[in-house]
Amino acid sequence: MKLGLNLSFAVKRWMKPEVLAAMCREIFDVNYVQFTWDLIDPWWPGDVRDEFAGQYARAFEKRGIEIGATFGGLASYSYPQLLAPDPKMRDVSETFFKRAIDLTRAMGVKAVGTPIGGMDYADARDPETRAALYREALERIRRLAEYGRQKGLDHMEIEVTPLITEFPHSPETSIRLMKDLEGSAIPVKLLIDWGHALFKPLLKEEADISLWFKTCKDYIAAIHLQQTDGQWDRHWDFTNPDGTLTPEYIVEKTKEAGLENIVSYLEVVTIFEDDDDHVLDGMKKSMELLRRACAS
Amino acid sequence: MKLGLNLSFAVKRWMKPEVLAAMCREIFDVNYVQFTWDLIDPWWPGDVRDEFAGQYARAFEKRGIEIGATFGGLASYSYPQLLAPDPKMRDVSETFFKRAIDLTRAMGVKAVGTPIGGMDYADARDPETRAALYREALERIRRLAEYGRQKGLDHMEIEVTPLITEFPHSPETSIRLMKDLEGSAIPVKLLIDWGHALFKPLLKEEADISLWFKTCKDYIAAIHLQQTDGQWDRHWDFTNPDGTLTPEYIVEKTKEAGLENIVSYLEVVTIFEDDDDHVLDGMKKSMELLRRACAS
């Protein structure tokens, strides 16, 4: 399995490009990272945004670490984005994602990824509104793919989320989305997150990683790893004793599905008030456990 | 106790102004709400941002509900803001908070509140850097107060957070901040959150609400209510069986401190993948429990 690291763990803790890149090389020893928009908000004024983008990009490049994609984080996920209740809000989201593509290209990175957005209570429960929002989102994603092509992106990644008020949430709706986006200016692919795929309250018998991998295999561009109990979308590190996954099981299932050449990024979302050193200790141990499982 | 409601519970669930305001009146029956920037991002283009600000403001006004303040949410809290490691990032944060003041005034609201920001690992552990960041933040807050005065704000609120990497985190540092901001263009006050004030891992014997209220009383502009276990900053609703607070205890302590005329806003931060109806049920029951305790 190709092990990578999403930088969410570093949000509000290790924000200096040189320090963070050095940690990734010297402590975690990873060759692939996924950059989170929680470190640079795509909304920031373009000059400052791109200056910091360049600083991060150079710091990682110097250490031979590839930034596989820039990715939406907690901040962007707090908004309804492309599925917002009002068309003007959806326009704003499209502008936001274009700015995220600009940020990505300022880093010299070739892929961008995010969940699509979330629906209002009433919209999600009205079949016609759901269908209309879905259709409109397809158009907007196609426009973003065209914008990405112009800017030099290689592909885009859509993250599957465990909510019935978001698209897509299941193996079947993920495949449908991929088919509905065929022929886009650049390929639009899937990012599968172990914790989302195994979220039992929503997915029930579909909370089965083999089913996900088998169904979606041709479209999977990247994978998120997390420790979870399947009851909530935990994003724990692998030292958490309440988790039901093991690194060995993850490596085995990834290999079994023929996905060992796709990068699997550990994505730990920390509790804000957790102590920095405690977070770092958990991250060190988790990456060690995952590296060991990859090697065996 | 004056009971209010922070709108964080509605993020990505009930985003239509008329529907949300109707819920606040008909289901929760509150007279005071605190608007969260997670519903409108201050970074959104000014025309769209202010159009939605107006829609929300009119929907609440029509129902006789006062918006006491607009307040930072999960998205803005994901960034280091005024304590970021680079002065250009801190400039960006100052711009962001000015935009939040613009949003506030577009709603006709007279107060704005937020935590100040968070420090990088190394900066937080270096006494000289800490002191320099603190001094610079004071200057920036004074400039924001001046901007707020020009725009017609009445006062600003700084939220105390339970992190040693943020300012302020304790009763003593809160009072020091208030004294250091004396003479600002408009008053800068404190928002105390029950869950932050009772966070034992950091505060130990200072995790004592009577101590907080007694020490900070003269500066408290608003209060956040949440159910918590004191082990993490939970922001649970009051149906959670693992919480250690009771509405009766909260009302009693608030009265004892002479803070019964300050608005205490319930601030529930929901788990994204939680079911909308489950969230609504918990919010209904929580507001009922709190209202009953206020009345008795």
Coordinates of C-alpha atoms in Angstrom, one line a residue:
Chain A
M1 CA 0.0 0.0 0.0
K2 CA 1.2 3.5 -0.9
L3 CA 1.1 5.5 2.4
G4 CA 0.4 9.2 2.4
L5 CA -0.5 11.9 4.9
N6 CA -3.3 14.5 4.8
L7 CA -2.1 17.6 6.6
S8 CA -5.3 18.2 8.6
F9 CA -3.5 17.1 11.8
A10 CA -1.2 20.2 11.5
V11 CA -4.1 22.7 11.4
K12 CA -3.5 25.5 14.0
R13 CA -0.5 23.6 15.4
W14 CA 2.4 23.3 12.9
M15 CA 1.8 26.0 10.3
K16 CA 5.3 27.0 9.4
P17 CA 6.1 25.5 5.9
E18 CA 9.7 24.5 6.7
V19 CA 8.9 23.0 10.0
L20 CA 5.8 21.1 8.7
A21 CA 7.7 19.7 5.7
A22 CA 10.6 18.7 7.9
M23 CA 8.2 16.8 10.3
C24 CA 6.7 15.0 7.3
R25 CA 10.2 13.9 6.1
E26 CA 12.0 13.3 9.4
I27 CA 9.3 12.2 11.8
F28 CA 6.6 10.6 9.5
D29 CA 8.9 9.7 6.6
V30 CA 6.2 10.0 4.0
N31 CA 6.6 10.6 0.3
Y32 CA 3.1 11.8 -0.4
V33 CA 1.0 14.4 1.3
Q34 CA -2.4 16.0 0.7
F35 CA -2.5 19.7 1.4
T36 CA -5.6 21.0 3.3
W37 CA -7.4 24.3 2.6
D38 CA -7.6 24.6 6.4
L39 CA -3.9 25.8 6.2
I40 CA -4.6 28.3 3.4
D41 CA -8.2 29.5 2.8
P42 CA -8.8 29.8 -0.9
W43 CA -10.8 33.0 -0.1
W44 CA -7.6 34.8 1.1
P45 CA -6.5 37.7 -1.1
G46 CA -4.8 36.1 -4.1
D47 CA -1.3 37.6 -3.6
V48 CA -0.9 36.4 0.1
R49 CA -2.6 33.1 -0.7
D50 CA -0.3 32.3 -3.5
E51 CA 2.8 33.5 -1.6
F52 CA 2.1 31.0 1.2
A53 CA 1.2 28.3 -1.4
G54 CA 4.6 28.8 -2.9
Q55 CA 6.3 28.6 0.5
Y56 CA 4.6 25.3 1.3
A57 CA 5.2 23.9 -2.2
R58 CA 9.0 24.7 -2.1
A59 CA 9.4 23.3 1.5
F60 CA 7.9 19.9 0.5
E61 CA 9.6 19.8 -2.9
K62 CA 13.0 20.3 -1.2
R63 CA 12.4 17.2 0.8
G64 CA 11.3 15.1 -2.1
I65 CA 7.7 14.9 -0.8
E66 CA 4.9 15.0 -3.5
I67 CA 1.8 17.0 -2.8
G68 CA -0.8 14.7 -4.5
A69 CA -3.7 17.1 -4.3
T70 CA -5.0 20.1 -2.3
F71 CA -8.2 19.1 -0.5
G72 CA -11.2 20.7 1.3
G73 CA -11.0 20.7 5.1
L74 CA -13.2 21.4 8.1
A75 CA -13.7 25.1 7.2
S76 CA -15.0 24.5 3.6
Y77 CA -17.0 21.5 4.8
S78 CA -18.9 23.8 7.2
Y79 CA -20.7 25.5 4.2
P80 CA -23.3 23.9 1.9
Q81 CA -21.2 24.7 -1.2
L82 CA -22.7 23.4 -4.5
L83 CA -25.9 22.1 -2.9
A84 CA -26.8 25.3 -1.0
P85 CA -30.5 26.3 -0.9
D86 CA -30.1 29.4 -3.0
P87 CA -28.6 29.6 -6.6
K88 CA -26.6 32.7 -5.6
M89 CA -25.0 30.8 -2.8
R90 CA -24.2 28.0 -5.3
D91 CA -22.6 30.6 -7.5
V92 CA -20.4 31.7 -4.6
S93 CA -19.4 28.1 -4.0
E94 CA -18.4 27.7 -7.7
T95 CA -16.2 30.9 -7.3
F96 CA -14.7 29.4 -4.2
F97 CA -13.8 26.2 -5.9
K98 CA -12.2 28.1 -8.7
R99 CA -10.1 29.9 -6.2
A100 CA -9.2 26.5 -4.7
I101 CA -8.0 25.5 -8.2
D102 CA -5.9 28.7 -8.4
L103 CA -4.4 27.9 -5.0
T104 CA -3.6 24.4 -6.2
R105 CA -1.9 25.6 -9.3
A106 CA 0.0 28.2 -7.3
M107 CA 1.5 25.2 -5.5
G108 CA 2.3 23.5 -8.8
V109 CA -0.1 20.7 -7.7
K110 CA -2.1 18.8 -10.4
A111 CA -5.2 17.7 -8.5
V112 CA -7.9 19.2 -6.3
G113 CA -10.5 17.4 -4.2
T114 CA -13.5 18.1 -2.0
P115 CA -16.9 16.9 -1.0
I116 CA -19.6 18.6 -3.3
G117 CA -21.7 20.2 -0.6
G118 CA -24.8 19.6 1.7
M119 CA -28.5 20.2 1.3
D120 CA -31.0 22.0 3.4
Y121 CA -33.4 19.9 5.4
A122 CA -36.4 20.5 3.1
D123 CA -34.5 20.3 -0.1
A124 CA -33.0 17.0 0.8
R125 CA -36.4 15.5 1.5
D126 CA -38.1 16.7 -1.7
P127 CA -37.3 14.3 -4.6
E128 CA -37.7 16.9 -7.3
T129 CA -35.5 19.5 -5.6
R130 CA -32.9 16.8 -4.9
A131 CA -32.9 15.8 -8.6
A132 CA -32.6 19.4 -9.7
L133 CA -29.8 20.2 -7.3
Y134 CA -28.0 17.1 -8.5
R135 CA -28.4 18.0 -12.2
E136 CA -27.2 21.6 -11.5
A137 CA -24.2 20.3 -9.5
L138 CA -23.2 18.2 -12.5
E139 CA -23.1 21.3 -14.7
R140 CA -21.1 23.2 -12.2
I141 CA -18.6 20.4 -11.7
R142 CA -18.2 20.2 -15.5
R143 CA -17.5 24.0 -15.6
L144 CA -15.0 23.5 -12.8
A145 CA -13.3 20.7 -14.8
E146 CA -13.1 23.0 -17.8
Y147 CA -11.6 25.7 -15.6
G148 CA -9.1 23.2 -14.1
R149 CA -8.1 22.1 -17.6
Q150 CA -7.4 25.7 -18.6
K151 CA -5.3 26.1 -15.5
G152 CA -3.3 22.9 -16.0
L153 CA -5.0 20.5 -13.6
D154 CA -4.7 16.8 -14.3
H155 CA -7.9 15.6 -12.6
M156 CA -10.4 16.4 -9.8
E157 CA -11.4 14.2 -6.9
I158 CA -14.9 14.1 -5.3
E159 CA -15.0 12.8 -1.7
V160 CA -17.8 10.5 -0.8
T161 CA -19.5 11.5 2.5
P162 CA -21.7 9.5 4.9
L163 CA -24.8 11.8 4.7
I164 CA -28.1 11.3 2.8
T165 CA -28.2 15.1 2.5
E166 CA -25.0 15.0 0.4
F167 CA -24.0 13.5 -3.0
P168 CA -22.7 10.8 -3.3
H169 CA -23.0 8.7 -0.1
S170 CA -23.1 5.1 -1.3
P171 CA -21.3 2.8 -3.8
E172 CA -24.2 3.0 -6.2
T173 CA -24.6 6.8 -6.1
S174 CA -20.8 7.2 -6.5
I175 CA -20.8 5.2 -9.7
R176 CA -23.8 7.0 -11.0
L177 CA -22.0 10.3 -10.4
M178 CA -18.9 9.1 -12.2
K179 CA -21.0 8.0 -15.2
D180 CA -22.9 11.3 -15.2
L181 CA -19.7 13.2 -15.4
E182 CA -18.2 11.2 -18.3
G183 CA -16.6 13.4 -20.9
S184 CA -15.7 16.2 -18.5
A185 CA -12.8 18.4 -19.6
I186 CA -10.5 16.6 -17.2
P187 CA -11.3 13.3 -15.4
V188 CA -13.4 13.6 -12.3
K189 CA -12.7 10.7 -9.9
L190 CA -13.6 9.5 -6.4
L191 CA -11.9 9.8 -3.1
I192 CA -13.0 7.0 -0.7
D193 CA -12.6 7.5 3.1
W194 CA -12.5 4.3 5.2
G195 CA -14.5 6.0 8.0
H196 CA -17.2 7.3 5.6
A197 CA -17.4 4.0 3.8
L198 CA -17.9 2.1 7.1
F199 CA -20.5 4.4 8.7
K200 CA -23.1 1.9 9.7
P201 CA -26.0 4.1 10.9
L202 CA -26.4 5.3 7.2
L203 CA -25.0 2.5 5.1
K204 CA -26.0 -0.6 7.1
E205 CA -25.0 -3.7 5.0
E206 CA -23.3 -1.5 2.5
A207 CA -20.7 -0.5 5.2
D208 CA -18.4 -3.0 3.6
I209 CA -15.0 -1.9 2.3
S210 CA -14.7 -4.8 -0.2
L211 CA -18.1 -3.8 -1.7
W212 CA -16.9 -0.1 -2.0
F213 CA -13.5 -1.0 -3.5
K214 CA -15.0 -3.6 -5.9
T215 CA -17.8 -1.3 -7.1
C216 CA -15.8 1.9 -7.4
K217 CA -12.3 0.6 -8.2
D218 CA -12.0 2.1 -11.7
Y219 CA -12.7 5.6 -10.4
I220 CA -10.7 5.7 -7.2
A221 CA -8.0 8.4 -7.4
A222 CA -7.1 8.5 -3.7
I223 CA -8.1 7.0 -0.3
H224 CA -8.4 8.5 3.2
L225 CA -7.4 6.4 6.2
Q226 CA -8.7 6.9 9.7
Q227 CA -9.3 4.9 12.7
T228 CA -13.1 4.6 13.4
D229 CA -15.7 2.6 15.3
G230 CA -18.2 2.7 12.4
Q231 CA -20.7 4.6 14.7
W232 CA -19.5 8.1 13.7
D233 CA -17.1 9.6 11.2
R234 CA -14.3 9.6 13.9
H235 CA -11.1 10.5 12.0
W236 CA -9.1 9.2 15.0
D237 CA -5.5 8.3 14.9
F238 CA -4.6 4.6 15.1
T239 CA -3.7 4.7 18.8
N240 CA -7.4 5.1 19.8
P241 CA -8.4 1.9 21.7
D242 CA -12.0 2.1 20.6
G243 CA -11.3 1.8 16.9
T244 CA -12.3 -1.4 15.1
L245 CA -9.7 -1.2 12.2
T246 CA -6.1 -2.5 12.2
P247 CA -3.4 -1.3 9.8
E248 CA -2.9 -4.9 8.8
Y249 CA -6.6 -5.3 7.8
I250 CA -6.4 -2.0 5.8
V251 CA -3.3 -3.1 3.9
E252 CA -4.8 -6.5 3.2
K253 CA -8.1 -5.1 1.9
T254 CA -6.3 -2.5 -0.2
K255 CA -4.1 -5.2 -1.8
E256 CA -7.0 -7.6 -2.3
A257 CA -8.8 -4.8 -4.3
G258 CA -5.8 -4.1 -6.4
L259 CA -5.5 -0.6 -5.1
E260 CA -2.0 -0.8 -3.7
N261 CA -0.7 1.8 -6.2
I262 CA -3.3 4.4 -5.2
V263 CA -2.1 6.7 -2.4
S264 CA -3.9 6.1 1.0
Y265 CA -3.6 9.3 3.0
L266 CA -4.0 9.1 6.8
E267 CA -6.5 11.9 7.6
V268 CA -6.6 12.7 11.4
V269 CA -8.9 15.5 12.4
T270 CA -7.8 16.5 15.9
I271 CA -9.9 18.0 18.7
F272 CA -9.0 21.7 18.8
E273 CA -8.3 21.7 22.6
D274 CA -6.2 18.5 22.5
D275 CA -2.6 19.1 23.5
D276 CA -0.1 19.6 20.6
D277 CA 2.4 17.1 22.0
H278 CA -0.3 14.5 22.6
V279 CA -1.5 14.9 19.0
L280 CA 2.1 14.6 17.7
D281 CA 2.7 11.4 19.8
G282 CA -0.5 9.8 18.4
M283 CA 0.5 10.8 14.8
K284 CA 4.0 9.4 15.2
K285 CA 2.7 6.1 16.5
S286 CA 0.0 5.9 13.9
M287 CA 2.4 6.4 11.0
E288 CA 4.7 3.9 12.5
L289 CA 2.0 1.3 12.8
L290 CA 0.8 2.0 9.2
R291 CA 4.4 1.9 7.8
R292 CA 5.1 -1.4 9.5
A293 CA 1.9 -2.9 8.1
C294 CA 2.8 -1.7 4.6
A295 CA 6.2 -3.3 4.9
S296 CA 5.1 -6.7 6.2
Chain B
M1 CA -31.7 33.8 33.3
K2 CA -32.1 35.4 29.9
L3 CA -32.1 32.4 27.4
G4 CA -30.8 32.7 23.9
L5 CA -29.8 30.4 21.0
N6 CA -26.7 30.4 18.9
L7 CA -27.6 29.3 15.4
S8 CA -24.7 26.8 15.0
F9 CA -27.1 23.9 15.4
A10 CA -28.7 24.9 12.0
V11 CA -25.4 24.9 10.0
K12 CA -25.9 22.8 6.8
R13 CA -29.4 21.8 8.0
W14 CA -31.8 24.7 8.2
M15 CA -30.4 27.4 6.1
K16 CA -33.5 29.1 4.7
P17 CA -34.0 32.4 6.6
E18 CA -37.8 32.2 6.9
V19 CA -37.7 28.6 8.0
L20 CA -35.0 29.1 10.5
A21 CA -36.5 32.2 12.0
A22 CA -39.9 30.4 12.2
M23 CA -38.3 27.5 14.0
C24 CA -36.7 29.8 16.5
R25 CA -40.0 31.4 17.3
E26 CA -42.4 28.5 17.0
I27 CA -40.4 25.6 18.2
F28 CA -37.7 27.1 20.4
D29 CA -39.6 30.2 21.4
V30 CA -36.5 32.3 22.0
N31 CA -36.3 36.1 21.9
Y32 CA -32.5 36.3 21.4
V33 CA -30.3 34.6 18.9
Q34 CA -26.6 34.8 18.0
F35 CA -25.9 34.5 14.3
T36 CA -23.0 32.3 13.2
W37 CA -20.5 33.1 10.4
D38 CA -20.9 29.4 9.5
L39 CA -24.2 30.4 7.8
I40 CA -22.7 33.3 5.9
D41 CA -18.9 33.4 5.4
P42 CA -17.6 37.0 5.8
W43 CA -15.3 36.3 2.8
W44 CA -18.2 35.9 0.4
P45 CA -18.4 38.6 -2.2
G46 CA -20.0 41.7 -0.5
D47 CA -23.1 41.9 -2.6
V48 CA -24.3 38.3 -2.1
R49 CA -23.1 38.3 1.6
D50 CA -25.1 41.4 2.4
E51 CA -28.2 40.2 0.5
F52 CA -28.4 37.0 2.6
A53 CA -27.5 39.0 5.7
G54 CA -30.6 41.2 5.0
Q55 CA -32.8 38.1 4.4
Y56 CA -31.9 36.6 7.8
A57 CA -32.2 40.0 9.6
R58 CA -35.7 40.6 8.2
A59 CA -36.9 37.1 8.9
F60 CA -35.9 37.3 12.6
E61 CA -37.1 40.9 13.0
K62 CA -40.5 40.0 11.7
R63 CA -40.8 37.5 14.5
G64 CA -39.6 39.8 17.2
I65 CA -36.3 37.9 17.7
E66 CA -33.3 40.0 18.5
I67 CA -29.9 39.1 16.9
G68 CA -27.6 40.0 19.8
A69 CA -24.4 39.5 17.8
T70 CA -22.9 37.7 14.9
F71 CA -20.3 35.3 16.0
G72 CA -17.3 33.2 14.7
G73 CA -18.1 29.5 14.1
L74 CA -16.3 26.3 13.2
A75 CA -15.0 27.6 9.8
S76 CA -13.3 30.8 11.2
Y77 CA -12.0 28.9 14.2
S78 CA -10.2 26.5 11.9
Y79 CA -7.7 29.3 11.0
P80 CA -5.0 30.9 13.3
Q81 CA -6.5 34.4 12.7
L82 CA -4.8 37.2 14.7
L83 CA -2.2 34.8 16.2
A84 CA -1.0 33.3 12.9
P85 CA 2.7 32.6 12.6
D86 CA 3.2 35.2 9.8
P87 CA 2.4 38.9 9.9
K88 CA 0.9 38.8 6.4
M89 CA -1.5 36.0 7.6
R90 CA -2.4 38.2 10.6
D91 CA -3.1 41.1 8.2
V92 CA -5.5 38.8 6.3
S93 CA -7.2 37.9 9.5
E94 CA -7.7 41.6 10.4
T95 CA -9.2 42.0 6.9
F96 CA -11.5 39.0 7.6
F97 CA -12.7 40.4 10.9
K98 CA -13.4 43.8 9.2
R99 CA -15.5 41.9 6.7
A100 CA -17.3 40.2 9.6
I101 CA -18.1 43.7 11.0
D102 CA -19.5 44.6 7.5
L103 CA -21.7 41.5 7.6
T104 CA -22.8 42.4 11.1
R105 CA -23.8 45.9 10.1
A106 CA -25.5 44.6 6.9
M107 CA -27.8 42.7 9.4
G108 CA -28.4 45.9 11.4
V109 CA -26.7 44.0 14.4
K110 CA -24.7 46.0 16.9
A111 CA -22.1 43.5 18.2
V112 CA -19.6 41.0 16.8
G113 CA -17.7 38.3 18.6
T114 CA -15.0 35.7 18.1
P115 CA -12.1 34.0 19.6
I116 CA -8.8 35.9 18.8
G117 CA -6.9 33.1 17.1
G118 CA -4.4 30.3 17.8
M119 CA -0.6 30.1 17.9
D120 CA 1.8 27.8 16.1
Y121 CA 3.5 25.1 18.3
A122 CA 6.9 26.9 18.4
D123 CA 5.5 30.4 18.9
A124 CA 3.2 29.3 21.8
R125 CA 6.2 27.8 23.6
D126 CA 8.5 30.8 23.2
P127 CA 7.8 33.5 25.9
E128 CA 9.1 36.4 23.8
T129 CA 7.1 35.4 20.7
R130 CA 4.0 34.9 22.8
A131 CA 4.4 38.3 24.4
A132 CA 5.0 39.9 21.0
L133 CA 2.0 38.2 19.4
Y134 CA -0.2 39.3 22.3
R135 CA 1.0 42.9 22.0
E136 CA 0.3 42.9 18.3
A137 CA -3.1 41.4 18.8
L138 CA -4.0 44.2 21.2
E139 CA -3.2 46.7 18.5
R140 CA -5.2 44.9 15.9
I141 CA -8.2 44.6 18.2
R142 CA -8.0 48.3 18.9
R143 CA -8.0 49.0 15.1
L144 CA -11.0 46.6 14.7
A145 CA -12.8 48.5 17.5
E146 CA -12.1 51.8 15.7
Y147 CA -13.4 50.2 12.5
G148 CA -16.5 48.9 14.4
R149 CA -17.1 52.4 15.8
Q150 CA -17.0 54.0 12.4
K151 CA -19.5 51.4 11.1
G152 CA -21.9 51.8 14.0
L153 CA -21.1 48.8 16.2
D154 CA -22.0 49.1 19.9
H155 CA -19.3 46.7 21.3
M156 CA -17.2 43.6 20.5
E157 CA -17.0 40.3 22.3
I158 CA -13.9 38.1 22.7
E159 CA -14.5 34.5 23.4
V160 CA -12.4 32.8 26.0
T161 CA -11.1 29.4 24.7
P162 CA -9.7 26.4 26.6
L163 CA -6.2 26.3 24.9
I164 CA -2.9 27.5 26.2
T165 CA -2.0 28.3 22.6
E166 CA -4.8 30.9 22.5
F167 CA -5.5 34.2 24.4
P168 CA -7.2 34.4 26.8
H169 CA -7.8 30.9 28.4
S170 CA -8.1 31.6 32.2
P171 CA -9.9 34.1 34.5
E172 CA -6.7 35.9 35.1
T173 CA -5.6 36.3 31.5
S174 CA -9.2 37.3 30.6
I175 CA -9.1 40.2 33.0
R176 CA -5.6 41.2 31.9
L177 CA -6.9 41.3 28.3
M178 CA -9.8 43.5 29.3
K179 CA -7.5 45.9 31.2
D180 CA -5.0 46.0 28.3
L181 CA -7.9 47.0 25.9
E182 CA -9.2 49.8 28.1
G183 CA -10.0 53.0 26.2
S184 CA -10.7 51.2 22.9
A185 CA -12.9 53.1 20.4
I186 CA -15.9 50.9 21.5
P187 CA -16.0 48.6 24.5
V188 CA -14.4 45.2 24.1
K189 CA -15.9 42.6 26.4
L190 CA -15.8 38.9 27.1
L191 CA -18.0 35.9 26.1
I192 CA -17.7 33.1 28.6
D193 CA -18.6 29.5 27.5
W194 CA -19.5 27.0 30.2
G195 CA -17.7 24.2 28.4
H196 CA -14.6 26.2 28.0
A197 CA -14.6 27.5 31.6
L198 CA -15.0 24.0 32.9
F199 CA -12.4 22.3 30.8
K200 CA -10.5 20.4 33.5
P201 CA -7.4 19.1 31.6
L202 CA -6.2 22.7 31.1
L203 CA -7.8 24.7 33.9
K204 CA -7.6 22.2 36.8
E205 CA -8.8 23.9 40.0
E206 CA -9.7 27.0 38.0
A207 CA -12.4 24.9 36.2
D208 CA -14.9 26.6 38.5
I209 CA -17.8 28.6 37.1
S210 CA -18.2 30.7 40.3
L211 CA -14.6 31.7 40.1
W212 CA -15.0 32.7 36.4
F213 CA -18.2 34.6 37.0
K214 CA -16.8 36.4 40.1
T215 CA -13.5 37.3 38.4
C216 CA -14.9 38.4 35.0
K217 CA -18.3 39.7 35.9
D218 CA -17.8 43.4 35.0
Y219 CA -16.7 42.4 31.5
I220 CA -19.1 39.7 30.5
A221 CA -21.3 40.6 27.5
A222 CA -22.7 37.2 26.8
I223 CA -22.5 33.5 27.8
H224 CA -22.5 30.3 25.8
L225 CA -24.3 27.3 27.2
Q226 CA -23.5 23.7 26.4
Q227 CA -23.7 20.3 28.0
T228 CA -20.2 19.0 28.7
D229 CA -18.3 16.4 30.8
G230 CA -15.4 18.8 31.5
Q231 CA -13.0 16.4 29.7
W232 CA -13.4 18.0 26.2
D233 CA -15.1 21.0 24.8
R234 CA -18.2 19.0 24.0
H235 CA -20.9 21.5 22.8
W236 CA -23.5 18.7 23.4
D237 CA -27.2 19.4 23.7
F238 CA -28.8 18.8 27.1
T239 CA -30.2 15.4 26.3
N240 CA -26.7 13.9 26.4
P241 CA -26.6 11.4 29.3
D242 CA -22.8 11.8 29.8
G243 CA -23.0 15.5 30.6
T244 CA -22.3 16.7 34.2
L245 CA -24.4 20.0 34.1
T246 CA -28.0 20.5 34.8
P247 CA -30.1 23.4 33.6
E248 CA -31.1 24.1 37.2
Y249 CA -27.5 24.4 38.3
I250 CA -26.7 26.7 35.4
V251 CA -29.7 29.0 36.2
E252 CA -28.7 29.0 39.9
K253 CA -25.0 29.9 39.3
T254 CA -26.0 32.6 36.8
K255 CA -28.4 34.2 39.3
E256 CA -25.9 33.8 42.1
A257 CA -23.3 35.8 40.1
G258 CA -25.8 38.5 39.2
L259 CA -25.7 37.7 35.5
E260 CA -29.4 37.0 35.0
N261 CA -29.7 39.9 32.6
I262 CA -26.9 38.8 30.4
V263 CA -28.1 36.6 27.5
S264 CA -27.0 32.9 27.8
Y265 CA -27.0 31.4 24.3
L266 CA -27.2 27.6 23.9
E267 CA -24.4 26.7 21.5
V268 CA -24.7 23.2 20.2
V269 CA -22.2 22.1 17.6
T270 CA -23.6 19.1 15.9
I271 CA -21.8 16.1 14.4
F272 CA -22.0 16.7 10.6
E273 CA -23.2 13.1 9.9
D274 CA -25.8 13.2 12.7
D275 CA -29.4 12.9 11.4
D276 CA -31.3 16.2 11.0
D277 CA -34.4 15.0 12.8
H278 CA -32.3 13.6 15.7
V279 CA -30.5 17.0 16.0
L280 CA -33.9 18.8 16.0
D281 CA -35.3 16.5 18.6
G282 CA -32.3 17.1 20.9
M283 CA -32.5 20.8 20.4
K284 CA -36.3 20.9 21.2
K285 CA -35.8 18.9 24.4
S286 CA -32.8 21.0 25.4
M287 CA -34.5 24.3 25.0
E288 CA -37.5 23.0 26.8
L289 CA -35.3 21.9 29.8
L290 CA -33.6 25.2 29.8
R291 CA -36.8 27.2 29.6
R292 CA -38.3 25.2 32.4
A293 CA -35.3 25.8 34.6
C294 CA -35.4 29.6 33.8
A295 CA -39.1 29.7 34.8
S296 CA -38.8 27.8 38.1

